[in-house]
GROMACS .gro file of N, CA and C in nm:
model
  321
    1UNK      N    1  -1.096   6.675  -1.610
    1UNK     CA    2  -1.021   6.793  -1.573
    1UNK      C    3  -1.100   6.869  -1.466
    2UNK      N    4  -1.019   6.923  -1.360
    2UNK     CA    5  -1.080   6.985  -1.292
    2UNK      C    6  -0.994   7.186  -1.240
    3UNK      N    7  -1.134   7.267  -1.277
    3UNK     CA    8  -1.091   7.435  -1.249
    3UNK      C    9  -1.100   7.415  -1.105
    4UNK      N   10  -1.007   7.507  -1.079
    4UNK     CA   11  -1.021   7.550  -0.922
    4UNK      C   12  -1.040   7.723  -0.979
    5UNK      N   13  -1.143   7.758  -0.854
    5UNK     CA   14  -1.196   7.902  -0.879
    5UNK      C   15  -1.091   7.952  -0.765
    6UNK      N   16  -1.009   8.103  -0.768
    6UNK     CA   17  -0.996   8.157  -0.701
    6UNK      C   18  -1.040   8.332  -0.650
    7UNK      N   19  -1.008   8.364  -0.548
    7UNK     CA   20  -1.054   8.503  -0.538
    7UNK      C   21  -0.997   8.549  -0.380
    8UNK      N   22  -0.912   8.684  -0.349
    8UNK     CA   23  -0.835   8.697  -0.233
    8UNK      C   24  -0.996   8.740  -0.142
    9UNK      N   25  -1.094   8.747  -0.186
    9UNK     CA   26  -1.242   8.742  -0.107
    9UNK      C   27  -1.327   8.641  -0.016
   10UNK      N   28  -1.277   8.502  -0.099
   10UNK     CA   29  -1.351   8.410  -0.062
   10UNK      C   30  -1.256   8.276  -0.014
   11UNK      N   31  -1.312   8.150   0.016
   11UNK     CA   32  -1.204   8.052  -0.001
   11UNK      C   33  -1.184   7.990  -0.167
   12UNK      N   34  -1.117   7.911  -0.188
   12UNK     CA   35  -1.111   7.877  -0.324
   12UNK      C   36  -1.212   7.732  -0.318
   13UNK      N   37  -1.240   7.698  -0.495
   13UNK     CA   38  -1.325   7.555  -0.459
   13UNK      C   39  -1.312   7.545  -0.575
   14UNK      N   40  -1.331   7.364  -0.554
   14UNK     CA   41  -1.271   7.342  -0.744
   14UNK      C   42  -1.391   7.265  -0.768
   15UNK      N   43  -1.434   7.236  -0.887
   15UNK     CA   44  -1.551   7.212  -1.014
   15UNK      C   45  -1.477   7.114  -1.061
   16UNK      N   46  -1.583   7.016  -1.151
   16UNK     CA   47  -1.567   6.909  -1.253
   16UNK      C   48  -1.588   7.021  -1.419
   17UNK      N   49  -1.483   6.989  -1.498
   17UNK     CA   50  -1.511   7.034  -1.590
   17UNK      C   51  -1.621   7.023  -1.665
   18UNK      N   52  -1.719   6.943  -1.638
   18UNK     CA   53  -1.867   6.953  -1.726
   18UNK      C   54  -1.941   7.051  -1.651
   19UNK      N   55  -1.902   7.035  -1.528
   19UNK     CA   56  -1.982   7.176  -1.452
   19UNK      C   57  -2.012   7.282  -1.438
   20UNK      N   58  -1.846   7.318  -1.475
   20UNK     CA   59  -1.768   7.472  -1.485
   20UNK      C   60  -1.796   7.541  -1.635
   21UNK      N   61  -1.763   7.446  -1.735
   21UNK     CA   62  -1.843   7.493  -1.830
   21UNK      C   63  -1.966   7.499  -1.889
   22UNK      N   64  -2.078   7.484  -1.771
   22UNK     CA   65  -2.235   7.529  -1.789
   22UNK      C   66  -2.173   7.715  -1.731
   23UNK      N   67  -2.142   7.702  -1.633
   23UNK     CA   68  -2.167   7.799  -1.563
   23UNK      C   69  -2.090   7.885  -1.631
   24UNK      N   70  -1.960   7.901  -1.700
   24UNK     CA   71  -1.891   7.955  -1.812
   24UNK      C   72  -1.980   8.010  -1.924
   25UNK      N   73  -2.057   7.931  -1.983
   25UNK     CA   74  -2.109   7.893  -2.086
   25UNK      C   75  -2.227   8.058  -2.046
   26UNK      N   76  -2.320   8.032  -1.893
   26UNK     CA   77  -2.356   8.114  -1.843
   26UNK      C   78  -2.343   8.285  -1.855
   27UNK      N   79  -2.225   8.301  -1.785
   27UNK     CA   80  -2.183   8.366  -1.772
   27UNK      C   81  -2.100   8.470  -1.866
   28UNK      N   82  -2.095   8.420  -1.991
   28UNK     CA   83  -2.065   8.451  -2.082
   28UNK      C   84  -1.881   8.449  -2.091
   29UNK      N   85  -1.822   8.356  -2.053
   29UNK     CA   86  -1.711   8.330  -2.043
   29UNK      C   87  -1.629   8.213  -2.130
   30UNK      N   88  -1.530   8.219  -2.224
   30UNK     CA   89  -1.475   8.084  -2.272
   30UNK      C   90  -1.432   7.964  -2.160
   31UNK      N   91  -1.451   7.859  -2.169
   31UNK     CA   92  -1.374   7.776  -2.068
   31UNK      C   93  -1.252   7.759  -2.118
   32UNK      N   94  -1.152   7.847  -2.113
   32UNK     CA   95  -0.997   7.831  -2.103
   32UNK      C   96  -0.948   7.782  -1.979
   33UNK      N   97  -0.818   7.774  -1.990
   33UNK     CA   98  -0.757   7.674  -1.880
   33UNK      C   99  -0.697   7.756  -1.748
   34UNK      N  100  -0.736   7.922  -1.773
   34UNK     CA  101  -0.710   7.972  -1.721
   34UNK      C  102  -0.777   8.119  -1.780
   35UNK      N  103  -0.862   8.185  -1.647
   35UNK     CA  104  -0.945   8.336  -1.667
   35UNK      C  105  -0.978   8.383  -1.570
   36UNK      N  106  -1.028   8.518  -1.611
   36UNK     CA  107  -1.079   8.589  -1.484
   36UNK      C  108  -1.237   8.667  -1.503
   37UNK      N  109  -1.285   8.687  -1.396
   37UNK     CA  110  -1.420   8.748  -1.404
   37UNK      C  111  -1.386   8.881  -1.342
   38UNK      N  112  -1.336   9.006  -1.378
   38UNK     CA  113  -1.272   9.117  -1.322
   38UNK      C  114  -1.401   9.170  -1.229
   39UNK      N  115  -1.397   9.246  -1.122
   39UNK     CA  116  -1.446   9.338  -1.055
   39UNK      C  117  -1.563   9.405  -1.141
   40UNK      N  118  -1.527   9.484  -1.286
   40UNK     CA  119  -1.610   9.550  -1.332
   40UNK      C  120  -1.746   9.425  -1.402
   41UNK      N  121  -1.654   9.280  -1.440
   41UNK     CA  122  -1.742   9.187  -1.510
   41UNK      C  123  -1.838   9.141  -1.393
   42UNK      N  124  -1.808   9.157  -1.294
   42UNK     CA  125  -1.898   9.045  -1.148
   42UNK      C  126  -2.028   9.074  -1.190
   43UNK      N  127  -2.112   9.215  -1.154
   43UNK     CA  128  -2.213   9.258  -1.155
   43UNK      C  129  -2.314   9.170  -1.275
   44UNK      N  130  -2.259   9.190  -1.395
   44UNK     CA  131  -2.298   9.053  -1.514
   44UNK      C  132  -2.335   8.964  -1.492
   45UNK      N  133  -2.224   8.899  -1.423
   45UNK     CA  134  -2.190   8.750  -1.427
   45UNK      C  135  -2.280   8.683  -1.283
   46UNK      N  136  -2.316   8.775  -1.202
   46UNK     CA  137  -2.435   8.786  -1.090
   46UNK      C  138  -2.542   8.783  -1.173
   47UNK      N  139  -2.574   8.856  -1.216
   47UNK     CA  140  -2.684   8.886  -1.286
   47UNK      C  141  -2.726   8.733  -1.404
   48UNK      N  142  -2.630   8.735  -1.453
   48UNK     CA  143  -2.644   8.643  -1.569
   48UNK      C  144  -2.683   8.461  -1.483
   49UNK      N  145  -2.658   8.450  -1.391
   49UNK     CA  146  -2.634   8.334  -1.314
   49UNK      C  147  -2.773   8.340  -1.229
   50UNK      N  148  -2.871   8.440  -1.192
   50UNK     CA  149  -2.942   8.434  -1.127
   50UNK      C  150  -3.089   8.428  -1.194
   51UNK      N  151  -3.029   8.535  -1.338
   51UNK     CA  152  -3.116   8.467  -1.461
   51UNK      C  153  -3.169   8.338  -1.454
   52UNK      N  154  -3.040   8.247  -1.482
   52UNK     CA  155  -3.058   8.134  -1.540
   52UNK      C  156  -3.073   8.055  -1.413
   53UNK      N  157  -3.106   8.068  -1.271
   53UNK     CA  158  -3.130   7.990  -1.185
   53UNK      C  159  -3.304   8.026  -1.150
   54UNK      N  160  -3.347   8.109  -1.189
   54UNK     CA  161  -3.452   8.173  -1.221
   54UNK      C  162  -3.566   8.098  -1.328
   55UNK      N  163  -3.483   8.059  -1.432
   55UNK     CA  164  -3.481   7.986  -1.544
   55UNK      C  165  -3.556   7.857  -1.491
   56UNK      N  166  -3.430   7.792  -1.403
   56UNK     CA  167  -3.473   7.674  -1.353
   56UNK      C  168  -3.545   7.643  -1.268
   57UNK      N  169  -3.596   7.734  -1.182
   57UNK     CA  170  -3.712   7.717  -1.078
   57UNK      C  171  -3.844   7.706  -1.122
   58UNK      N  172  -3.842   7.733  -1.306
   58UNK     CA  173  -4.005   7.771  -1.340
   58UNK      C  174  -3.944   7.644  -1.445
   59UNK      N  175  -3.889   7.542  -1.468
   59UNK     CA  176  -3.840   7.436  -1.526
   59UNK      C  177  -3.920   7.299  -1.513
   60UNK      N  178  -4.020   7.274  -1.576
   60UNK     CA  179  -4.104   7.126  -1.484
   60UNK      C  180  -4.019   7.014  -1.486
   61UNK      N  181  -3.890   7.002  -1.578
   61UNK     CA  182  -3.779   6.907  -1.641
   61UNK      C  183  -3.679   6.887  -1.546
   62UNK      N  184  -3.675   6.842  -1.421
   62UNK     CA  185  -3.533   6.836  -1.302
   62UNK      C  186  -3.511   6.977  -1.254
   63UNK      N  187  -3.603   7.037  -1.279
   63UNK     CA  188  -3.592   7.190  -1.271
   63UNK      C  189  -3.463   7.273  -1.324
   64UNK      N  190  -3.426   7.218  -1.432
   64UNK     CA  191  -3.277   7.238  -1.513
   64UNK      C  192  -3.273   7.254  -1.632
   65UNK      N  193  -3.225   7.344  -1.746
   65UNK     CA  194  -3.221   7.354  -1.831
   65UNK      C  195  -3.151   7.251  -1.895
   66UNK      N  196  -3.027   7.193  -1.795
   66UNK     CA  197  -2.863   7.145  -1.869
   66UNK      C  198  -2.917   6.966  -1.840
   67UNK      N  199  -3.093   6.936  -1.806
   67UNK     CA  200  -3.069   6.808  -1.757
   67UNK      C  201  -3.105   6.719  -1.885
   68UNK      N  202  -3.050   6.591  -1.877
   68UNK     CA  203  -3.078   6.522  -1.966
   68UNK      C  204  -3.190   6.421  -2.009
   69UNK      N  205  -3.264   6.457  -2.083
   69UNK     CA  206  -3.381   6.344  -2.141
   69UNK      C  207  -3.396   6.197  -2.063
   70UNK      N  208  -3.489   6.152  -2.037
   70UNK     CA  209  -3.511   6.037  -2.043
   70UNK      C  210  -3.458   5.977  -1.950
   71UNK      N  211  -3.428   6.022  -1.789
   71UNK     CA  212  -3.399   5.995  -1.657
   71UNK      C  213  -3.471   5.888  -1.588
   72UNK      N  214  -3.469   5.821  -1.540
   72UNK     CA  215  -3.536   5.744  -1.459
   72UNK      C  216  -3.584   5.790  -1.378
   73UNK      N  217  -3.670   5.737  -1.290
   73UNK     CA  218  -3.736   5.831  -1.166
   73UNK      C  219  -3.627   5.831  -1.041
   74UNK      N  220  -3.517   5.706  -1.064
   74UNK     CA  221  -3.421   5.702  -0.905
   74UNK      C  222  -3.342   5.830  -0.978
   75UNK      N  223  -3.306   5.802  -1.076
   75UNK     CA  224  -3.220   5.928  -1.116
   75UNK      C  225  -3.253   6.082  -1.123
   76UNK      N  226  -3.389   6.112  -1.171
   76UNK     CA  227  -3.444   6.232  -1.091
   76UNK      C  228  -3.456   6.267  -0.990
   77UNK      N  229  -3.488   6.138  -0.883
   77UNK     CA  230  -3.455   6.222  -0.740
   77UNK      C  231  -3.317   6.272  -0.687
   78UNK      N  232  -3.223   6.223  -0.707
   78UNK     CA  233  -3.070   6.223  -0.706
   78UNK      C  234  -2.968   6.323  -0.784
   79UNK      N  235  -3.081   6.356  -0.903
   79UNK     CA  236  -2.963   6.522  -0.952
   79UNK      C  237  -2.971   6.604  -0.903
   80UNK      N  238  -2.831   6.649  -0.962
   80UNK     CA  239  -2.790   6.785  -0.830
   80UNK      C  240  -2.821   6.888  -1.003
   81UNK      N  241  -2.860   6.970  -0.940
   81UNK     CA  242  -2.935   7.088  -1.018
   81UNK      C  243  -2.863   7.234  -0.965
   82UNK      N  244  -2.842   7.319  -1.082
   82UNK     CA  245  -2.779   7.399  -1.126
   82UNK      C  246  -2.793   7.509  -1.003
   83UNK      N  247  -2.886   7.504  -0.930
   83UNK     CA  248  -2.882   7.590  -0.809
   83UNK      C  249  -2.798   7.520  -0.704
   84UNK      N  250  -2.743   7.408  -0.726
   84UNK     CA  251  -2.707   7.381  -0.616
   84UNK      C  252  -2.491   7.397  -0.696
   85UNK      N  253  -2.516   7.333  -0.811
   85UNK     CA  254  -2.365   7.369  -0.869
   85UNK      C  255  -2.348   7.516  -0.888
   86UNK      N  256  -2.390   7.599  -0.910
   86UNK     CA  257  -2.370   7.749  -0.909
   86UNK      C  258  -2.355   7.841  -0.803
   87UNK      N  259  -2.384   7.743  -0.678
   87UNK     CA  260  -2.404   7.830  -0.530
   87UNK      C  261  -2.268   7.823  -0.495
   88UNK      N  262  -2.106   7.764  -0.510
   88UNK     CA  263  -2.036   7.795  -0.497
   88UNK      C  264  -1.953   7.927  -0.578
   89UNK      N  265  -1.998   7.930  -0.693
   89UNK     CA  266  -1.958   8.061  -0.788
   89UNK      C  267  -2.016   8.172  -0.747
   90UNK      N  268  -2.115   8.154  -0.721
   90UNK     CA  269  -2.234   8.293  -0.683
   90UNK      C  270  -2.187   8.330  -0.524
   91UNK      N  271  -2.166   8.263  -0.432
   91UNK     CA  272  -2.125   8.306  -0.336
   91UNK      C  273  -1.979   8.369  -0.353
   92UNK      N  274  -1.893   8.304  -0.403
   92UNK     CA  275  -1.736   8.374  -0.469
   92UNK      C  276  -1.781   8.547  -0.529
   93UNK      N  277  -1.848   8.520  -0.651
   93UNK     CA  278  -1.879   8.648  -0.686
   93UNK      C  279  -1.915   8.730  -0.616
   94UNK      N  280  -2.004   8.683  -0.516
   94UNK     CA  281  -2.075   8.853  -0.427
   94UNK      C  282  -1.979   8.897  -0.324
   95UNK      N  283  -1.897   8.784  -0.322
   95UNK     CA  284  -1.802   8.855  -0.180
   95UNK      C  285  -1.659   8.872  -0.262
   96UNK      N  286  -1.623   8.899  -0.355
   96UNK     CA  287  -1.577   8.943  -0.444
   96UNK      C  288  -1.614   9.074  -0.465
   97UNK      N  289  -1.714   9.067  -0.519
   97UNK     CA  290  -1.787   9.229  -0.559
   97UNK      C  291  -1.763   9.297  -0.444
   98UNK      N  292  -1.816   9.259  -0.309
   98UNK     CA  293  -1.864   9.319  -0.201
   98UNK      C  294  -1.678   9.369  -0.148
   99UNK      N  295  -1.584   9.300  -0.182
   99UNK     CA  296  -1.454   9.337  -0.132
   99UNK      C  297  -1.402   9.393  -0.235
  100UNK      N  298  -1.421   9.429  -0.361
  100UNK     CA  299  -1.370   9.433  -0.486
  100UNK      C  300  -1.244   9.364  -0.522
  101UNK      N  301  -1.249   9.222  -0.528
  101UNK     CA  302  -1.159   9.129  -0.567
  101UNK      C  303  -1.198   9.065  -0.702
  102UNK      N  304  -1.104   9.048  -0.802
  102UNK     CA  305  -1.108   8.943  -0.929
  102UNK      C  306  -1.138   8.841  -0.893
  103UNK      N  307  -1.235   8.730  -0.894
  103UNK     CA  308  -1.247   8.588  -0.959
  103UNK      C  309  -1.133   8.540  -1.051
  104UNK      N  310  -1.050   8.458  -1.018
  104UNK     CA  311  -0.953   8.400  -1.142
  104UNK      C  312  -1.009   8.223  -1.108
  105UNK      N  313  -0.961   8.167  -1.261
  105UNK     CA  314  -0.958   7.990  -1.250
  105UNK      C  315  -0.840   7.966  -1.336
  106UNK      N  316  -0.821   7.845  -1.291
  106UNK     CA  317  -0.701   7.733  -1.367
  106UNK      C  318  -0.738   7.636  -1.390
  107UNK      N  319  -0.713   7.549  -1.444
  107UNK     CA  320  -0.740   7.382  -1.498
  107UNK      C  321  -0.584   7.329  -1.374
   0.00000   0.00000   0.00000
């Protein structure tokens, strides 16, 4: 399944559902098939996301909280890590905030 994020701030961009719900999960959001991150929630949900990318920079493990055990070394060089899946949400959010627009998603 795949969310598409929207927001009248930014362009839209769509996620793999294992993706969307780290960053859900994050953010303190259910992964329903459809939500919003309101104007007053952004500031949080900034906050909460930069936390946890924060998290992962001091990470000796793929530099990721969400990575999985027992990787190979071709496969460690090759994951994509949570700073790089979250940089489409985090950019949505600030120019969101910065225009005061809602974040909405759909499945």
């Amino acid at each position: 399944m795949l969310y598409r994020f929207q927001s009248r701030a930014s362009p839209d961009f769509v996620m793999l559902e294992v993706h969307a719900r780290q960053l859900f999960d994050i953010i303190g959001k259910a992964p329903a098939p459809q939500g919003i991150v309101t104007v007053e929630q952004i500031p949080g949900a900034i906050a909460a996301l930069e936390s946890a990318l924060a998290r992962e920079a001091s990470n000796p493990h793929n530099h990721d909280d969400y990575a999985v055990e027992g990787h190979a070394n071709e496969a460690e060089k090759q994951h994509v890590g949570l700073h790089q899946r979250a940089a489409p949400l985090l950019h949505m959010l600030r120019d969101s905030l910065a225009e005061k627009k809602d974040v909405t998603w759909k499945t």
